[in-house]
Coordinates of C-alpha atoms in Angstrom, one line a residue:
Chain A
M20 CA 97.3 88.9 -48.8
A21 CA 98.6 85.7 -47.3
E22 CA 100.0 85.9 -43.8
I23 CA 102.3 83.2 -42.4
K24 CA 102.3 82.3 -38.7
Y25 CA 104.3 79.8 -36.8
T26 CA 103.6 77.8 -33.6
D27 CA 106.0 76.5 -31.0
D28 CA 105.1 73.0 -32.2
H29 CA 107.0 73.8 -35.4
E30 CA 103.9 74.1 -37.6
Y31 CA 103.2 76.9 -40.0
L32 CA 99.9 78.4 -41.0
N33 CA 99.6 80.1 -44.3
I34 CA 96.5 82.2 -43.8
E35 CA 94.3 83.5 -46.6
G36 CA 91.0 84.9 -45.5
D37 CA 89.5 82.4 -43.1
V38 CA 91.5 79.4 -44.4
A39 CA 94.8 78.3 -42.9
T40 CA 97.1 76.0 -44.9
V41 CA 99.0 74.0 -42.3
G42 CA 102.2 72.1 -42.5
I43 CA 105.5 71.5 -40.6
T44 CA 108.4 73.8 -40.9
K45 CA 111.7 73.2 -42.6
H46 CA 113.3 73.0 -39.2
A47 CA 110.8 70.4 -38.0
Q48 CA 111.5 68.1 -41.1
E49 CA 115.2 68.5 -40.5
Q50 CA 114.8 67.3 -37.0
L51 CA 112.6 64.3 -38.1
G52 CA 114.9 63.1 -40.8
D53 CA 113.6 61.1 -43.8
V54 CA 109.8 61.1 -43.7
V55 CA 108.3 57.8 -44.7
F56 CA 104.7 58.0 -43.7
V57 CA 102.0 60.7 -43.3
E58 CA 98.5 60.2 -42.0
L59 CA 96.0 62.9 -42.7
P60 CA 92.6 63.8 -41.2
D61 CA 89.4 63.1 -43.2
V62 CA 88.1 66.1 -45.0
G63 CA 85.0 67.4 -43.2
K64 CA 86.4 66.6 -39.8
T65 CA 86.1 69.3 -37.2
V66 CA 89.2 69.8 -35.1
A67 CA 89.8 71.8 -31.9
K68 CA 93.0 73.7 -31.4
G69 CA 95.6 71.3 -29.9
D70 CA 93.9 68.1 -31.2
E71 CA 96.1 65.5 -32.9
A72 CA 95.2 66.2 -36.5
A73 CA 97.8 64.3 -38.5
V74 CA 100.8 62.0 -38.0
V75 CA 104.2 62.3 -39.6
E76 CA 106.7 59.4 -39.3
S77 CA 110.3 59.4 -40.2
V78 CA 112.8 56.6 -40.2
K79 CA 113.6 57.7 -36.6
A80 CA 110.3 58.4 -35.0
A81 CA 106.6 59.2 -35.2
A82 CA 105.4 62.7 -34.4
E83 CA 101.9 64.2 -34.1
V84 CA 100.8 67.2 -36.0
Y85 CA 98.4 69.2 -33.8
A86 CA 95.6 71.4 -35.1
P87 CA 97.0 74.9 -34.6
V88 CA 93.5 76.4 -34.8
S89 CA 90.0 75.1 -34.3
G90 CA 87.9 74.6 -37.4
E91 CA 86.8 72.3 -40.2
V92 CA 89.3 70.4 -42.3
I93 CA 88.3 71.4 -45.8
E94 CA 91.2 69.8 -47.7
A95 CA 94.0 67.3 -47.1
N96 CA 97.1 66.9 -49.2
G97 CA 96.7 63.5 -50.7
D98 CA 100.1 63.8 -52.5
L99 CA 101.8 63.2 -49.1
E100 CA 100.3 59.7 -48.7
G101 CA 101.9 58.5 -52.0
N102 CA 105.1 60.6 -51.6
P103 CA 105.8 61.3 -47.9
G104 CA 109.4 62.3 -48.9
L105 CA 107.9 65.6 -50.2
V106 CA 107.8 66.7 -46.6
N107 CA 111.7 66.8 -46.7
E108 CA 111.9 68.3 -50.1
D109 CA 109.4 71.1 -49.9
P110 CA 108.0 71.4 -46.4
E111 CA 106.7 74.9 -46.6
G112 CA 105.5 74.6 -50.1
G113 CA 104.1 71.5 -51.8
A114 CA 104.1 69.4 -48.7
W115 CA 101.3 71.2 -46.8
F116 CA 99.2 68.8 -44.7
M117 CA 95.7 70.2 -44.5
K118 CA 93.6 73.3 -45.0
I119 CA 91.5 74.3 -42.0
K120 CA 88.6 76.7 -42.2
I121 CA 89.4 78.9 -39.1
A122 CA 86.5 79.0 -36.6
D123 CA 87.9 81.7 -34.4
K124 CA 90.6 84.0 -35.6
S125 CA 91.4 85.1 -32.1
E126 CA 93.3 81.8 -31.8
L127 CA 95.9 83.2 -34.1
E128 CA 96.9 85.8 -31.6
G129 CA 100.3 85.2 -30.0
M130 CA 101.6 83.0 -32.8
M131 CA 105.0 83.9 -34.2
D132 CA 105.9 85.6 -37.5
A133 CA 108.9 84.4 -39.5
D134 CA 111.4 86.5 -37.6
G135 CA 109.9 85.4 -34.3
Y136 CA 110.1 81.8 -35.3
A137 CA 113.6 82.0 -36.5
K138 CA 114.6 83.4 -33.1
F139 CA 112.6 80.7 -31.4
V140 CA 114.5 78.0 -33.3
A141 CA 117.9 79.6 -32.7
E142 CA 117.1 79.8 -28.9
Q143 CA 116.2 76.1 -28.8
G144 CA 119.6 75.3 -30.3
Chain B
M34 CA 124.2 62.2 -31.0
V35 CA 122.3 60.1 -28.5
P36 CA 123.3 58.3 -25.4
F37 CA 123.5 54.6 -26.0
A38 CA 124.6 52.1 -23.3
G39 CA 126.8 54.8 -21.7
Y40 CA 128.3 56.0 -25.0
E41 CA 127.5 59.0 -27.1
M42 CA 126.6 57.7 -30.5
P43 CA 125.4 59.2 -33.8
V44 CA 121.9 58.2 -35.0
Q45 CA 122.9 59.3 -38.4
Y46 CA 125.8 60.9 -40.4
P47 CA 125.2 63.6 -43.0
L48 CA 123.8 61.0 -45.5
G49 CA 120.8 60.4 -43.3
V50 CA 119.3 57.1 -42.1
L51 CA 117.5 56.2 -45.3
N52 CA 120.4 56.8 -47.6
E53 CA 122.9 55.2 -45.2
H54 CA 120.7 52.1 -45.1
L55 CA 120.5 51.9 -48.9
H56 CA 124.2 52.6 -49.3
T57 CA 125.0 49.7 -47.1
R58 CA 122.8 47.4 -49.2
N59 CA 124.2 48.7 -52.4
K60 CA 127.9 49.3 -51.6
A61 CA 129.6 49.3 -48.2
G62 CA 128.8 50.9 -44.9
L63 CA 131.3 51.5 -42.1
F64 CA 130.1 51.2 -38.5
D65 CA 132.0 52.2 -35.4
V66 CA 130.9 49.5 -33.0
S67 CA 133.7 50.0 -30.5
H68 CA 131.1 50.3 -27.7
M69 CA 130.7 46.5 -27.8
G70 CA 132.5 44.4 -25.3
Q71 CA 135.5 42.4 -26.5
A72 CA 137.1 39.9 -24.2
Y73 CA 139.3 36.8 -24.2
L74 CA 138.4 33.7 -22.3
S75 CA 141.6 31.7 -21.7
G76 CA 142.1 28.2 -20.5
P77 CA 144.8 25.5 -20.8
D78 CA 143.2 23.9 -23.9
H79 CA 140.2 24.3 -26.1
E80 CA 138.3 21.4 -24.4
T81 CA 138.5 23.1 -21.0
T82 CA 137.6 26.6 -22.2
A83 CA 134.8 25.3 -24.3
A84 CA 133.4 23.2 -21.5
A85 CA 133.5 26.2 -19.1
L86 CA 131.6 28.4 -21.7
E87 CA 129.1 25.6 -22.6
A88 CA 128.0 25.6 -18.9
L89 CA 126.7 29.2 -19.5
V90 CA 125.4 29.1 -23.2
P91 CA 123.4 26.6 -25.2
G92 CA 125.7 26.8 -28.3
E93 CA 128.0 24.2 -29.6
I94 CA 131.5 25.4 -28.6
S95 CA 133.5 22.2 -28.1
K96 CA 133.2 21.3 -31.8
L97 CA 134.0 24.8 -33.0
G98 CA 136.9 24.6 -35.5
L99 CA 140.0 26.8 -35.5
G100 CA 139.2 30.3 -36.7
R101 CA 135.4 29.6 -36.6
M102 CA 132.7 31.7 -35.1
R103 CA 129.4 31.1 -33.5
Y104 CA 126.4 33.1 -32.3
T105 CA 125.0 32.1 -28.9
M106 CA 123.6 33.6 -25.7
F107 CA 124.1 33.6 -22.0
L108 CA 121.1 32.1 -20.2
N109 CA 119.8 32.6 -16.7
D110 CA 118.6 29.6 -14.6
E111 CA 115.1 30.1 -16.1
G112 CA 116.3 29.8 -19.7
G113 CA 115.9 33.5 -20.2
I114 CA 118.5 35.4 -22.3
L115 CA 121.0 37.5 -20.4
D116 CA 122.8 38.6 -23.5
D117 CA 123.6 37.4 -27.0
L118 CA 127.2 37.2 -28.2
M119 CA 129.7 36.0 -30.8
I120 CA 132.3 33.5 -30.0
T121 CA 135.5 33.0 -32.0
R122 CA 138.0 30.2 -31.6
S123 CA 141.5 31.5 -32.4
I124 CA 142.8 30.3 -35.8
A125 CA 146.4 30.0 -34.4
A126 CA 147.1 26.6 -32.9
E127 CA 149.5 28.2 -30.4
D128 CA 146.6 30.3 -29.0
D129 CA 144.3 27.3 -28.7
G130 CA 142.4 27.3 -25.4
R131 CA 141.5 30.9 -26.1
L132 CA 138.1 32.1 -27.2
M133 CA 137.3 35.7 -28.2
L134 CA 133.9 37.0 -27.1
V135 CA 132.0 40.0 -28.4
V136 CA 129.1 41.1 -26.2
N137 CA 126.6 43.9 -26.1
A138 CA 127.7 47.2 -24.7
A139 CA 124.7 47.6 -22.3
C140 CA 125.3 44.1 -20.9
K141 CA 129.1 43.8 -20.8
D142 CA 129.7 44.6 -17.1
A143 CA 126.9 42.2 -16.1
D144 CA 128.3 39.5 -18.5
Y145 CA 131.8 39.8 -17.2
A146 CA 130.6 39.6 -13.6
H147 CA 128.4 36.6 -14.5
M148 CA 131.4 34.8 -16.1
Q149 CA 133.8 35.7 -13.3
A150 CA 131.3 34.2 -10.8
K151 CA 130.8 31.0 -12.8
L152 CA 134.1 30.1 -14.5
P153 CA 136.3 27.4 -13.0
D154 CA 139.7 28.5 -11.7
S155 CA 141.5 27.1 -14.8
V156 CA 139.7 29.5 -17.2
S157 CA 140.2 33.3 -16.9
L158 CA 138.4 36.2 -18.5
S159 CA 140.3 39.3 -19.8
P160 CA 138.3 42.2 -21.2
L161 CA 140.1 43.9 -24.1
E162 CA 139.7 47.5 -23.0
D163 CA 142.2 48.9 -25.5
R164 CA 140.5 47.5 -28.7
A165 CA 138.1 49.2 -31.0
L166 CA 135.7 47.4 -33.3
L167 CA 134.8 48.5 -36.8
A168 CA 132.3 46.8 -39.1
L169 CA 132.3 47.1 -42.9
Q170 CA 129.1 45.7 -44.4
G171 CA 127.7 45.5 -47.8
P172 CA 128.2 43.8 -51.2
A173 CA 131.3 45.9 -51.9
A174 CA 132.9 45.1 -48.5
A175 CA 135.0 42.3 -49.9
S176 CA 136.5 44.3 -52.7
V177 CA 137.1 47.2 -50.4
M178 CA 138.9 45.1 -47.8
A179 CA 141.0 43.3 -50.4
K180 CA 142.7 46.6 -51.1
W181 CA 144.3 46.9 -47.7
C182 CA 143.9 43.3 -46.4
P183 CA 144.2 40.8 -49.3
Q184 CA 143.7 37.9 -47.0
A185 CA 140.2 39.0 -46.2
A186 CA 138.8 38.3 -49.7
D187 CA 139.2 34.5 -49.3
M188 CA 137.7 34.2 -45.8
G189 CA 134.6 32.1 -45.4
F190 CA 131.5 33.4 -43.7
M191 CA 131.7 33.2 -39.9
T192 CA 135.5 32.7 -39.9
A193 CA 138.1 34.9 -38.4
T194 CA 141.8 35.4 -38.6
S195 CA 144.7 37.5 -37.2
T196 CA 146.1 39.6 -40.0
Q197 CA 147.1 43.1 -41.0
F198 CA 145.1 46.0 -42.4
N199 CA 147.4 48.4 -44.2
G200 CA 150.2 47.4 -41.9
N201 CA 148.3 47.5 -38.7
D202 CA 147.8 44.3 -36.7
C203 CA 144.2 43.4 -36.4
H204 CA 141.7 40.6 -36.0
V205 CA 139.3 40.3 -38.9
S206 CA 136.1 38.3 -38.9
R207 CA 133.6 37.8 -41.7
C208 CA 130.3 38.4 -40.1
G209 CA 128.0 41.2 -39.3
Y210 CA 124.6 42.6 -38.2
T211 CA 123.0 43.7 -41.5
G212 CA 122.3 40.5 -43.5
E213 CA 125.0 41.6 -46.0
D214 CA 128.4 40.2 -46.6
G215 CA 131.0 42.0 -44.5
Y216 CA 133.7 42.1 -41.8
E217 CA 134.4 43.2 -38.3
I218 CA 137.8 44.5 -37.7
S219 CA 139.1 44.5 -34.1
V220 CA 142.1 46.8 -33.8
A221 CA 144.1 48.7 -31.1
T222 CA 142.2 51.8 -30.1
D223 CA 145.1 54.1 -31.2
K224 CA 145.0 52.6 -34.7
A225 CA 141.2 52.6 -35.2
E226 CA 140.8 56.1 -36.6
Q227 CA 143.6 55.4 -39.1
V228 CA 141.9 52.2 -40.3
A229 CA 138.5 54.0 -40.5
Q230 CA 140.0 56.9 -42.4
T231 CA 141.7 54.6 -44.8
L232 CA 138.5 52.7 -45.5
L233 CA 136.6 56.0 -46.0
T234 CA 139.1 57.0 -48.8
H235 CA 137.4 54.4 -50.9
D236 CA 134.5 55.8 -53.0
D237 CA 132.2 52.9 -52.0
V238 CA 132.5 53.4 -48.3
E239 CA 130.3 55.7 -46.1
M240 CA 129.9 56.1 -42.3
I241 CA 126.7 54.6 -41.0
G242 CA 124.9 55.5 -37.8
L243 CA 122.7 53.7 -35.3
G244 CA 119.5 54.5 -37.2
A245 CA 120.4 52.6 -40.3
R246 CA 122.1 49.9 -38.2
D247 CA 118.7 49.3 -36.6
S248 CA 116.7 49.2 -39.9
L249 CA 119.3 46.9 -41.6
R250 CA 119.3 44.4 -38.8
L251 CA 115.4 44.5 -38.5
E252 CA 115.0 43.7 -42.2
A253 CA 117.5 40.9 -41.7
G254 CA 115.5 39.5 -38.8
L255 CA 118.3 39.8 -36.3
C256 CA 117.5 40.4 -32.7
L257 CA 118.4 43.5 -30.7
Y258 CA 119.1 42.7 -27.1
G259 CA 116.8 44.4 -24.6
H260 CA 114.1 44.7 -27.3
D261 CA 113.6 41.4 -29.2
I262 CA 115.2 39.2 -26.6
D263 CA 115.7 39.7 -22.8
E264 CA 115.7 37.8 -19.5
T265 CA 112.1 36.7 -20.0
T266 CA 112.5 35.2 -23.5
S267 CA 114.0 31.8 -24.2
P268 CA 116.0 30.9 -27.3
V269 CA 113.1 28.7 -28.4
E270 CA 110.5 31.5 -28.1
A271 CA 113.0 33.8 -29.8
D272 CA 113.3 31.4 -32.8
L273 CA 117.0 30.9 -32.1
V274 CA 117.0 27.1 -31.9
W275 CA 119.2 27.1 -35.1
S276 CA 122.0 28.4 -32.8
M277 CA 121.9 25.2 -30.7
S278 CA 123.4 21.9 -31.9
K279 CA 121.5 18.7 -31.7
R280 CA 123.9 17.4 -29.1
R281 CA 123.3 20.4 -26.9
R282 CA 119.6 20.4 -27.3
E283 CA 119.5 16.7 -26.2
E284 CA 122.2 16.7 -23.5
G285 CA 121.3 20.1 -21.9
G286 CA 123.9 21.1 -19.4
F287 CA 123.3 24.8 -19.8
P288 CA 121.3 27.1 -17.5
G289 CA 117.5 26.8 -18.0
A290 CA 117.9 23.5 -19.9
E291 CA 114.7 22.1 -18.4
R292 CA 112.5 24.9 -19.8
I293 CA 114.2 24.9 -23.1
Q294 CA 113.9 21.1 -23.5
R295 CA 110.3 21.4 -22.5
E296 CA 109.6 24.1 -25.0
L297 CA 111.4 22.1 -27.7
R298 CA 109.2 19.1 -26.9
D299 CA 105.8 20.8 -26.3
G300 CA 106.3 24.0 -28.4
P301 CA 106.6 27.4 -26.8
G302 CA 103.6 29.5 -25.8
R303 CA 104.7 32.4 -27.9
M304 CA 107.1 32.9 -30.8
R305 CA 109.2 35.7 -32.2
V306 CA 107.9 36.4 -35.8
G307 CA 108.4 38.8 -38.6
I308 CA 105.5 41.1 -39.3
K309 CA 104.5 43.0 -42.4
P310 CA 101.8 45.7 -42.0
E311 CA 99.5 45.8 -45.0
G312 CA 99.2 49.6 -45.0
K313 CA 101.9 52.1 -44.9
A314 CA 101.8 53.0 -41.2
P315 CA 104.9 51.8 -39.3
A316 CA 104.1 49.9 -36.0
R317 CA 106.8 50.8 -33.5
E318 CA 108.1 48.9 -30.5
D319 CA 105.4 48.1 -27.8
T320 CA 102.5 48.2 -30.4
E321 CA 99.9 45.7 -29.2
I322 CA 99.1 42.8 -31.5
V323 CA 95.5 41.7 -31.6
D324 CA 93.4 38.9 -33.2
E325 CA 90.4 39.6 -35.4
S326 CA 88.1 40.1 -32.3
G327 CA 90.5 42.6 -30.8
N328 CA 92.0 40.3 -28.1
K329 CA 95.6 40.9 -27.4
I330 CA 97.8 38.1 -28.7
G331 CA 101.2 39.7 -28.6
I332 CA 103.5 42.7 -28.8
V333 CA 105.8 44.3 -31.3
T334 CA 109.4 44.4 -30.1
S335 CA 111.0 46.2 -33.0
G336 CA 109.3 48.1 -35.8
G337 CA 109.7 50.9 -38.3
F338 CA 110.3 51.6 -41.9
G339 CA 112.4 49.2 -44.0
P340 CA 114.0 51.2 -46.8
S341 CA 114.9 48.0 -48.7
A342 CA 111.5 46.4 -48.0
E343 CA 110.1 49.7 -49.2
G344 CA 107.5 49.8 -46.5
P345 CA 106.9 49.2 -42.8
V346 CA 108.5 46.1 -41.2
A347 CA 108.4 44.8 -37.6
M348 CA 109.1 41.8 -35.4
G349 CA 107.5 40.8 -32.2
Y350 CA 106.0 38.0 -30.2
V351 CA 102.7 36.3 -30.9
Q352 CA 100.9 33.4 -29.3
S353 CA 102.1 30.3 -31.1
A354 CA 98.7 29.7 -32.8
Y355 CA 99.4 32.9 -34.9
A356 CA 103.1 32.2 -35.5
A357 CA 102.8 30.6 -39.0
P358 CA 103.8 32.8 -41.9
G359 CA 100.6 34.2 -43.5
S360 CA 98.7 34.4 -40.3
G361 CA 96.5 37.5 -40.2
I362 CA 97.0 39.8 -37.2
G363 CA 96.0 43.4 -36.2
L364 CA 98.4 46.1 -35.0
M365 CA 97.0 48.7 -32.6
V366 CA 98.4 51.9 -34.0
R367 CA 96.8 55.1 -32.6
G368 CA 93.8 53.3 -31.3
E369 CA 93.0 51.4 -34.5
A370 CA 93.6 47.8 -35.4
R371 CA 95.6 47.9 -38.6
P372 CA 95.8 44.7 -40.7
A373 CA 99.2 42.9 -40.9
H374 CA 100.4 39.4 -41.4
V375 CA 103.2 37.2 -40.1
V376 CA 106.0 36.7 -42.6
E377 CA 109.1 34.6 -42.8
M378 CA 112.3 36.1 -41.5
P379 CA 114.6 37.5 -42.8
I380 CA 112.2 40.0 -44.5
V381 CA 115.0 41.1 -46.8
P382 CA 117.1 38.0 -47.8
H383 CA 120.5 37.5 -46.4
R384 CA 123.4 37.8 -48.8
Y385 CA 126.2 36.3 -46.8
Y386 CA 129.3 35.2 -48.6
R387 CA 129.4 31.5 -49.6
K388 CA 132.8 30.2 -50.4
Q389 CA 133.1 28.4 -53.8
K390 CA 134.1 24.8 -53.2

């Protein structure tokens, strides 16, 4: 069964087995506004938790997407390069950024579930 | 909402930056630019007031016709730009000797102090603290204005008049900061909301925030003070020589004339240029510009995504050898030199109103 975790950098991880599908949350895209550019990591790249893994730019600003877990990037969502606006339309569905093969599942500990993240966003105002 | 020059201003309205930008290019956008400084400069006659102002700016003011407007800039003694501004000569002969100025919000206190210190006794400055300023911009602006201010439809570009909008006294000028046809409406603060609400009843009109204002003026190649021009840049470097008449270029008589005349003669060391990245990555302000060997040759002063250009657009300063349109340059974005080239400005063509003769 898939399990969804959230980070305080407003990324989600949809975890199936040892693969995390990573993207930015609905709240994050709302804050960014109209997304006009996405830069993705190369497939095969090894990232460490906290590394800048991707870049998302809106009409307002550029933002980094950090690797929420360490591991190898096994897939990147090429659809976003041609259609960055998908990040606004379907952030937690079709607009995933990358799939990471998780090196160490203990890094998932302490991440928020959906309720925890909703509370976190509400508290941030 | 974001703080901007001491005002709380919206980056966007519910439409969002991208759609606000496109709406302005397709129909009409309404901008609340009341933060800008409006002031009168008054003297005994036009000749005196114009001469007093010409001592501070390189623009041709003495030959400005009744009801005509001009873009110019305050210069420091080194020829650097203290602020850029719009100057209007009143259309009414009985008001002659009076010029209306519109200056940037962030500079207005310094501008007023600068003028107070330099003006002769016969010319006085009076800031208009009780006036709001609304801008209506876009191809539908003229038809929208005509509904409540029929006189506006017939105005030439860069002209101004005192008139009424739906029964409210106001000062209307045909100008703007988007590259589109449009107007600015100066109106008493207590009538401004009513004028704005009236305009917004029109289906073609939407409120536009700071975000789209920035992308519109960037595509139109227009400078944002404090970014594309500042106290270190001269009008020659900033590619604003068009705003100086031949007489003023030759005669001088404005602060920093020596540097400006030297740059006109020998060419400036650097030039403000339009930039089009070849890829899709926007290059933001402060991005380093490099040559093919990686040597720094300039800096981006404004950059982002241009919704009408359908891609990233920027402007910045490069060494003059790279200033010709078509010159290949690199933009250092996230540690990587990304290919780009210098382009003619405006990047999106202006569509100012041209009166039929």
